[in-house]
């Protein structure tokens, strides 16, 4: 009967394989524990159970909850602020008989990375049509051998849906009329904001002006903000992403749909209106482009 002999090399390889299997098993167990934690965080929030919700968090000044969307954004730094805000929010939901409902099947875990006592998880939530509703990035920390939430960064993707802008018609300054000659003259894009969530601007440009260079760097190098207005004098050609074009001339009211660029055909003066948050983003882009052009 032959004896089986295991060499040191073979023994070493076996140890490595067993070690890898052990690491993979440990990683899977950590991922399961993290997913269980995040599911519990969502459930306790939906149930308005603040005491249970609080148990999911690291309770120190490093705790952070951030949200960003088209209509609003905020950051709560430190557990004391998160605790106060979440408790008040859940009390308000209870008083108004509001219970959030989320289907666990609407969530997808893209990746979970564990490094010692720290972990990172990226998640997407989908709506009924399988469109991304929001994206969530978590930072987790082990406390007394249990995973806890340290940071939540939540992006409300659905608030940036094409053509969706938030307007507050009750928000208005004391003065709600202005002569065209009194518009600010120290801006790249002369405008007045705060008119019920809308901006009013004037465009006074000579024939031959091409807006395309200013729009480079925006989505598809086109302006994605809708505009409504009136051409006081001159004419402007608008070119859209879908390949269509149209000309707005003196005496015409117009709607400029998202996804446009264009050029001035005749010395132009027009007045247009657009949603405040979209226009502000556009103005910030213009100012950066002009500054870069002047620096060349």
Short mmCIF file of C-alpha atoms in Angstrom, two decimals:
data_model
loop_
_atom_site.label_atom_id
_atom_site.label_comp_id
_atom_site.label_asym_id
_atom_site.label_seq_id
_atom_site.Cartn_x
_atom_site.Cartn_y
_atom_site.Cartn_z
CA UNK A 1 0.00 0.00 0.00
CA UNK A 2 1.48 3.32 -1.08
CA UNK A 3 1.74 6.14 1.39
CA UNK A 4 0.40 9.52 0.34
CA UNK A 5 2.99 12.23 0.75
CA UNK A 6 2.13 15.91 0.87
CA UNK A 7 5.04 18.19 0.07
CA UNK A 8 5.63 21.49 1.88
CA UNK A 9 4.68 23.26 -1.37
CA UNK A 10 1.44 21.35 -1.64
CA UNK A 11 0.68 21.97 2.02
CA UNK A 12 1.33 25.69 1.54
CA UNK A 13 -1.02 25.82 -1.44
CA UNK A 14 -3.70 24.06 0.58
CA UNK A 15 -3.32 26.58 3.40
CA UNK A 16 -3.65 29.47 0.92
CA UNK A 17 -6.81 28.01 -0.63
CA UNK A 18 -8.37 27.38 2.78
CA UNK A 19 -7.41 30.93 3.79
CA UNK A 20 -9.07 32.42 0.72
CA UNK A 21 -12.21 30.41 1.33
CA UNK A 22 -12.25 31.64 4.92
CA UNK A 23 -11.78 35.29 3.82
CA UNK A 24 -14.53 35.01 1.20
CA UNK A 25 -16.89 33.45 3.73
CA UNK A 26 -16.08 36.19 6.22
CA UNK A 27 -16.64 38.90 3.60
CA UNK A 28 -20.02 37.40 2.66
CA UNK A 29 -21.03 37.31 6.32
CA UNK A 30 -20.04 40.97 6.75
CA UNK A 31 -22.02 41.93 3.64
CA UNK A 32 -25.08 40.11 4.96
CA UNK A 33 -24.76 41.93 8.30
CA UNK A 34 -24.44 45.29 6.52
CA UNK A 35 -27.46 44.65 4.27
CA UNK A 36 -29.48 43.64 7.34
CA UNK A 37 -28.48 46.91 9.04
CA UNK A 38 -29.42 49.06 6.05
CA UNK A 39 -32.74 47.28 5.60
CA UNK A 40 -33.48 47.88 9.27
CA UNK A 41 -32.57 51.57 8.92
CA UNK A 42 -35.09 51.95 6.10
CA UNK A 43 -37.81 49.92 7.87
CA UNK A 44 -37.58 51.78 11.18
CA UNK A 45 -37.69 55.09 9.33
CA UNK A 46 -40.78 54.02 7.39
CA UNK A 47 -42.42 52.81 10.61
CA UNK A 48 -41.72 56.13 12.39
CA UNK A 49 -39.96 54.15 15.14
CA UNK A 50 -37.30 56.62 16.21
CA UNK A 51 -35.93 54.58 19.12
CA UNK A 52 -35.29 51.60 16.83
CA UNK A 53 -34.01 53.90 14.07
CA UNK A 54 -31.45 55.50 16.38
CA UNK A 55 -29.90 52.11 17.20
CA UNK A 56 -28.62 51.90 13.61
CA UNK A 57 -26.32 54.93 13.98
CA UNK A 58 -22.89 55.82 15.30
CA UNK A 59 -23.69 58.45 17.92
CA UNK A 60 -20.89 60.99 17.71
CA UNK A 61 -19.89 64.16 15.87
CA UNK A 62 -18.63 62.20 12.85
CA UNK A 63 -22.17 61.13 12.02
CA UNK A 64 -23.44 62.84 8.85
CA UNK A 65 -26.66 62.79 6.82
CA UNK A 66 -26.58 64.65 3.49
CA UNK A 67 -29.27 65.03 0.85
CA UNK A 68 -29.10 66.74 -2.53
CA UNK A 69 -31.84 67.20 -5.12
CA UNK A 70 -33.03 69.71 -7.67
CA UNK A 71 -35.50 71.24 -5.23
CA UNK A 72 -33.49 71.21 -1.99
CA UNK A 73 -30.32 70.12 -0.25
CA UNK A 74 -29.17 69.90 3.36
CA UNK A 75 -26.51 68.44 5.61
CA UNK A 76 -26.89 67.32 9.22
CA UNK A 77 -23.48 67.03 10.90
CA UNK A 78 -23.25 65.22 14.24
CA UNK A 79 -25.60 62.77 15.90
CA UNK A 80 -27.23 65.44 18.09
CA UNK A 81 -28.54 67.30 15.03
CA UNK A 82 -29.52 64.09 13.20
CA UNK A 83 -31.33 62.84 16.33
CA UNK A 84 -33.25 66.10 16.78
CA UNK A 85 -34.20 66.44 13.10
CA UNK A 86 -35.23 62.80 12.64
CA UNK A 87 -37.24 62.71 15.86
CA UNK A 88 -39.12 65.88 14.89
CA UNK A 89 -39.71 64.56 11.38
CA UNK A 90 -41.10 61.25 12.62
CA UNK A 91 -43.31 63.05 15.18
CA UNK A 92 -44.67 65.16 12.33
CA UNK A 93 -45.37 62.04 10.25
CA UNK A 94 -47.19 60.42 13.18
CA UNK A 95 -49.27 63.55 13.84
CA UNK A 96 -50.28 63.66 10.18
CA UNK A 97 -50.84 59.89 9.95
CA UNK A 98 -48.06 59.47 7.37
CA UNK A 99 -46.26 56.15 7.05
CA UNK A 100 -43.67 55.77 4.34
CA UNK A 101 -43.77 52.51 2.38
CA UNK A 102 -40.72 51.10 0.60
CA UNK A 103 -40.43 47.76 -1.17
CA UNK A 104 -37.10 46.00 -0.42
CA UNK A 105 -37.16 44.66 -3.99
CA UNK A 106 -36.81 48.23 -5.30
CA UNK A 107 -33.28 48.46 -3.88
CA UNK A 108 -30.09 47.25 -5.57
CA UNK A 109 -26.76 46.90 -3.76
CA UNK A 110 -24.04 47.78 -6.27
CA UNK A 111 -21.05 47.03 -4.10
CA UNK A 112 -20.08 46.65 -0.48
CA UNK A 113 -16.44 47.18 0.48
CA UNK A 114 -15.17 46.13 3.91
CA UNK A 115 -11.79 47.21 5.27
CA UNK A 116 -11.29 46.31 8.90
CA UNK A 117 -13.79 48.15 11.07
CA UNK A 118 -14.92 50.42 8.21
CA UNK A 119 -17.20 49.67 5.26
CA UNK A 120 -18.77 51.44 2.28
CA UNK A 121 -21.99 50.54 0.48
CA UNK A 122 -23.60 51.98 -2.66
CA UNK A 123 -27.32 51.47 -3.28
CA UNK A 124 -29.90 52.51 -5.86
CA UNK A 125 -33.64 52.74 -5.32
CA UNK A 126 -35.92 52.27 -8.34
CA UNK A 127 -39.48 53.41 -8.96
CA UNK A 128 -42.33 51.27 -10.34
CA UNK A 129 -41.10 51.87 -13.90
CA UNK A 130 -37.58 50.66 -12.99
CA UNK A 131 -36.13 54.17 -13.27
CA UNK A 132 -33.54 55.23 -10.70
CA UNK A 133 -35.32 57.16 -7.94
CA UNK A 134 -32.31 57.88 -5.75
CA UNK A 135 -28.76 56.79 -5.10
CA UNK A 136 -27.39 56.27 -1.59
CA UNK A 137 -23.80 56.01 -0.43
CA UNK A 138 -23.23 54.75 3.11
CA UNK A 139 -20.14 54.82 5.30
CA UNK A 140 -20.32 52.25 8.11
CA UNK A 141 -18.29 51.61 11.23
CA UNK A 142 -18.07 48.67 13.60
CA UNK A 143 -18.97 49.54 17.18
CA UNK A 144 -18.71 46.76 19.79
CA UNK A 145 -18.57 44.24 16.91
CA UNK A 146 -21.82 45.51 15.34
CA UNK A 147 -22.05 47.54 12.13
CA UNK A 148 -23.49 51.05 12.53
CA UNK A 149 -24.17 53.87 10.08
CA UNK A 150 -21.63 56.69 10.16
CA UNK A 151 -22.61 58.66 7.02
CA UNK A 152 -25.53 58.67 4.59
CA UNK A 153 -25.21 60.59 1.30
CA UNK A 154 -28.49 60.56 -0.63
CA UNK A 155 -28.98 61.95 -4.14
CA UNK A 156 -32.57 62.46 -5.27
CA UNK A 157 -32.03 61.47 -8.90
CA UNK A 158 -35.72 61.69 -9.82
CA UNK A 159 -35.81 65.40 -8.92
CA UNK A 160 -33.47 66.03 -11.86
CA UNK A 161 -35.85 64.44 -14.36
CA UNK A 162 -35.91 66.25 -17.70
CA UNK A 163 -38.20 69.25 -17.69
CA UNK A 164 -38.91 69.08 -13.96
CA UNK A 165 -38.39 72.31 -12.05
CA UNK A 166 -39.77 73.48 -8.75
CA UNK A 167 -41.43 76.90 -8.68
CA UNK A 168 -42.80 78.68 -5.61
CA UNK A 169 -45.39 81.13 -6.94
CA UNK A 170 -45.76 82.75 -3.52
CA UNK A 171 -42.11 83.83 -3.37
CA UNK A 172 -41.80 87.37 -4.69
CA UNK A 173 -39.73 90.49 -3.97
CA UNK A 174 -41.27 93.81 -2.94
CA UNK A 175 -40.80 95.14 -6.47
CA UNK A 176 -42.28 92.97 -9.21
CA UNK A 177 -41.78 95.20 -12.24
CA UNK A 178 -38.69 96.73 -13.82
CA UNK A 179 -37.83 98.79 -16.90
CA UNK A 180 -35.62 96.97 -19.40
CA UNK A 181 -33.09 99.79 -19.09
CA UNK A 182 -32.77 99.13 -15.35
CA UNK A 183 -31.61 95.52 -15.56
CA UNK A 184 -28.22 94.83 -13.90
CA UNK A 185 -25.42 95.74 -16.27
CA UNK A 186 -22.57 94.11 -14.34
CA UNK A 187 -23.54 90.50 -15.14
CA UNK A 188 -22.67 88.19 -18.01
CA UNK A 189 -26.35 87.28 -18.11
CA UNK A 190 -28.45 90.31 -17.05
CA UNK A 191 -31.27 88.93 -14.93
CA UNK A 192 -33.48 89.43 -11.90
CA UNK A 193 -34.36 86.43 -9.73
CA UNK A 194 -36.92 85.70 -7.05
CA UNK A 195 -40.08 86.27 -9.08
CA UNK A 196 -42.14 83.39 -7.75
CA UNK A 197 -39.32 80.91 -8.31
CA UNK A 198 -38.68 82.29 -11.79
CA UNK A 199 -35.96 84.52 -13.25
CA UNK A 200 -36.50 87.24 -15.84
CA UNK A 201 -33.59 88.11 -18.12
CA UNK A 202 -32.83 90.16 -21.19
CA UNK A 203 -30.70 89.19 -24.16
CA UNK A 204 -29.30 92.11 -26.11
CA UNK A 205 -26.92 90.67 -28.72
CA UNK A 206 -25.72 91.77 -32.17
CA UNK A 207 -26.30 89.83 -35.38
CA UNK A 208 -23.83 87.01 -35.86
CA UNK A 209 -23.62 86.07 -32.16
CA UNK A 210 -23.24 82.30 -31.75
CA UNK A 211 -24.22 80.89 -28.36
CA UNK A 212 -22.68 77.47 -28.96
CA UNK A 213 -19.21 78.20 -27.46
CA UNK A 214 -20.81 79.41 -24.22
CA UNK A 215 -22.89 76.24 -23.94
CA UNK A 216 -19.98 73.83 -24.37
CA UNK A 217 -19.61 71.70 -21.27
CA UNK A 218 -23.33 71.52 -20.50
CA UNK A 219 -25.26 68.32 -21.16
CA UNK A 220 -24.84 67.54 -24.87
CA UNK A 221 -23.36 71.08 -25.20
CA UNK A 222 -26.93 72.44 -25.25
CA UNK A 223 -28.91 74.51 -22.77
CA UNK A 224 -31.26 72.19 -20.88
CA UNK A 225 -33.34 74.95 -19.27
CA UNK A 226 -36.72 75.90 -20.79
CA UNK A 227 -37.39 79.57 -21.56
CA UNK A 228 -40.58 81.51 -22.26
CA UNK A 229 -40.51 85.06 -23.57
CA UNK A 230 -41.04 87.80 -26.14
CA UNK A 231 -38.79 89.14 -28.91
CA UNK A 232 -38.77 92.94 -28.71
CA UNK A 233 -36.63 93.36 -31.83
CA UNK A 234 -34.46 91.34 -34.19
CA UNK A 235 -34.47 87.61 -34.82
CA UNK A 236 -32.83 84.50 -33.34
CA UNK A 237 -32.48 80.95 -34.73
CA UNK A 238 -32.80 78.05 -32.30
CA UNK A 239 -31.30 74.64 -33.09
CA UNK A 240 -32.50 71.68 -31.04
CA UNK A 241 -30.93 68.36 -30.14
CA UNK A 242 -33.55 66.49 -32.17
CA UNK A 243 -32.30 68.20 -35.35
CA UNK A 244 -35.15 70.68 -35.70
CA UNK A 245 -34.74 74.45 -35.94
CA UNK A 246 -36.99 77.48 -35.68
CA UNK A 247 -36.71 81.26 -35.85
CA UNK A 248 -38.15 83.68 -33.31
CA UNK A 249 -38.72 87.16 -34.73
CA UNK A 250 -39.69 90.62 -33.43
CA UNK A 251 -43.24 90.75 -32.12
CA UNK A 252 -43.41 87.02 -31.33
CA UNK A 253 -43.88 85.26 -28.01
CA UNK A 254 -41.94 82.00 -27.77
CA UNK A 255 -41.25 78.81 -25.86
CA UNK A 256 -37.67 77.59 -26.06
CA UNK A 257 -37.72 73.90 -25.12
CA UNK A 258 -34.79 72.21 -23.28
CA UNK A 259 -31.89 71.02 -25.43
CA UNK A 260 -31.22 74.10 -27.55
CA UNK A 261 -28.44 76.28 -28.92
CA UNK A 262 -28.53 78.88 -31.66
CA UNK A 263 -27.39 82.17 -33.11
CA UNK A 264 -28.57 85.74 -33.63
CA UNK A 265 -29.79 86.52 -37.14
CA UNK A 266 -30.65 90.20 -36.60
CA UNK A 267 -29.63 92.59 -33.80
CA UNK A 268 -31.60 91.16 -30.91
CA UNK A 269 -33.48 92.29 -27.84
CA UNK A 270 -35.63 89.70 -26.12
CA UNK A 271 -37.05 89.13 -22.67
CA UNK A 272 -37.32 85.60 -21.34
CA UNK A 273 -38.39 83.80 -18.18
CA UNK A 274 -37.12 80.51 -16.75
CA UNK A 275 -37.03 78.47 -13.52
CA UNK A 276 -34.69 80.01 -10.99
CA UNK A 277 -32.58 76.96 -10.14
CA UNK A 278 -32.02 76.09 -13.79
CA UNK A 279 -31.13 79.66 -14.77
CA UNK A 280 -28.72 80.03 -11.86
CA UNK A 281 -26.87 76.88 -12.95
CA UNK A 282 -26.73 78.30 -16.48
CA UNK A 283 -25.40 81.66 -15.26
CA UNK A 284 -22.68 79.97 -13.18
CA UNK A 285 -21.61 78.06 -16.28
CA UNK A 286 -21.57 81.21 -18.43
CA UNK A 287 -19.44 83.09 -15.91
CA UNK A 288 -16.86 80.32 -15.80
CA UNK A 289 -16.75 80.10 -19.60
CA UNK A 290 -16.33 83.87 -20.00
CA UNK A 291 -13.59 83.95 -17.36
CA UNK A 292 -11.75 81.14 -19.15
CA UNK A 293 -12.06 82.93 -22.50
CA UNK A 294 -10.75 86.19 -21.04
CA UNK A 295 -7.79 84.38 -19.49
CA UNK A 296 -6.63 83.08 -22.88
#
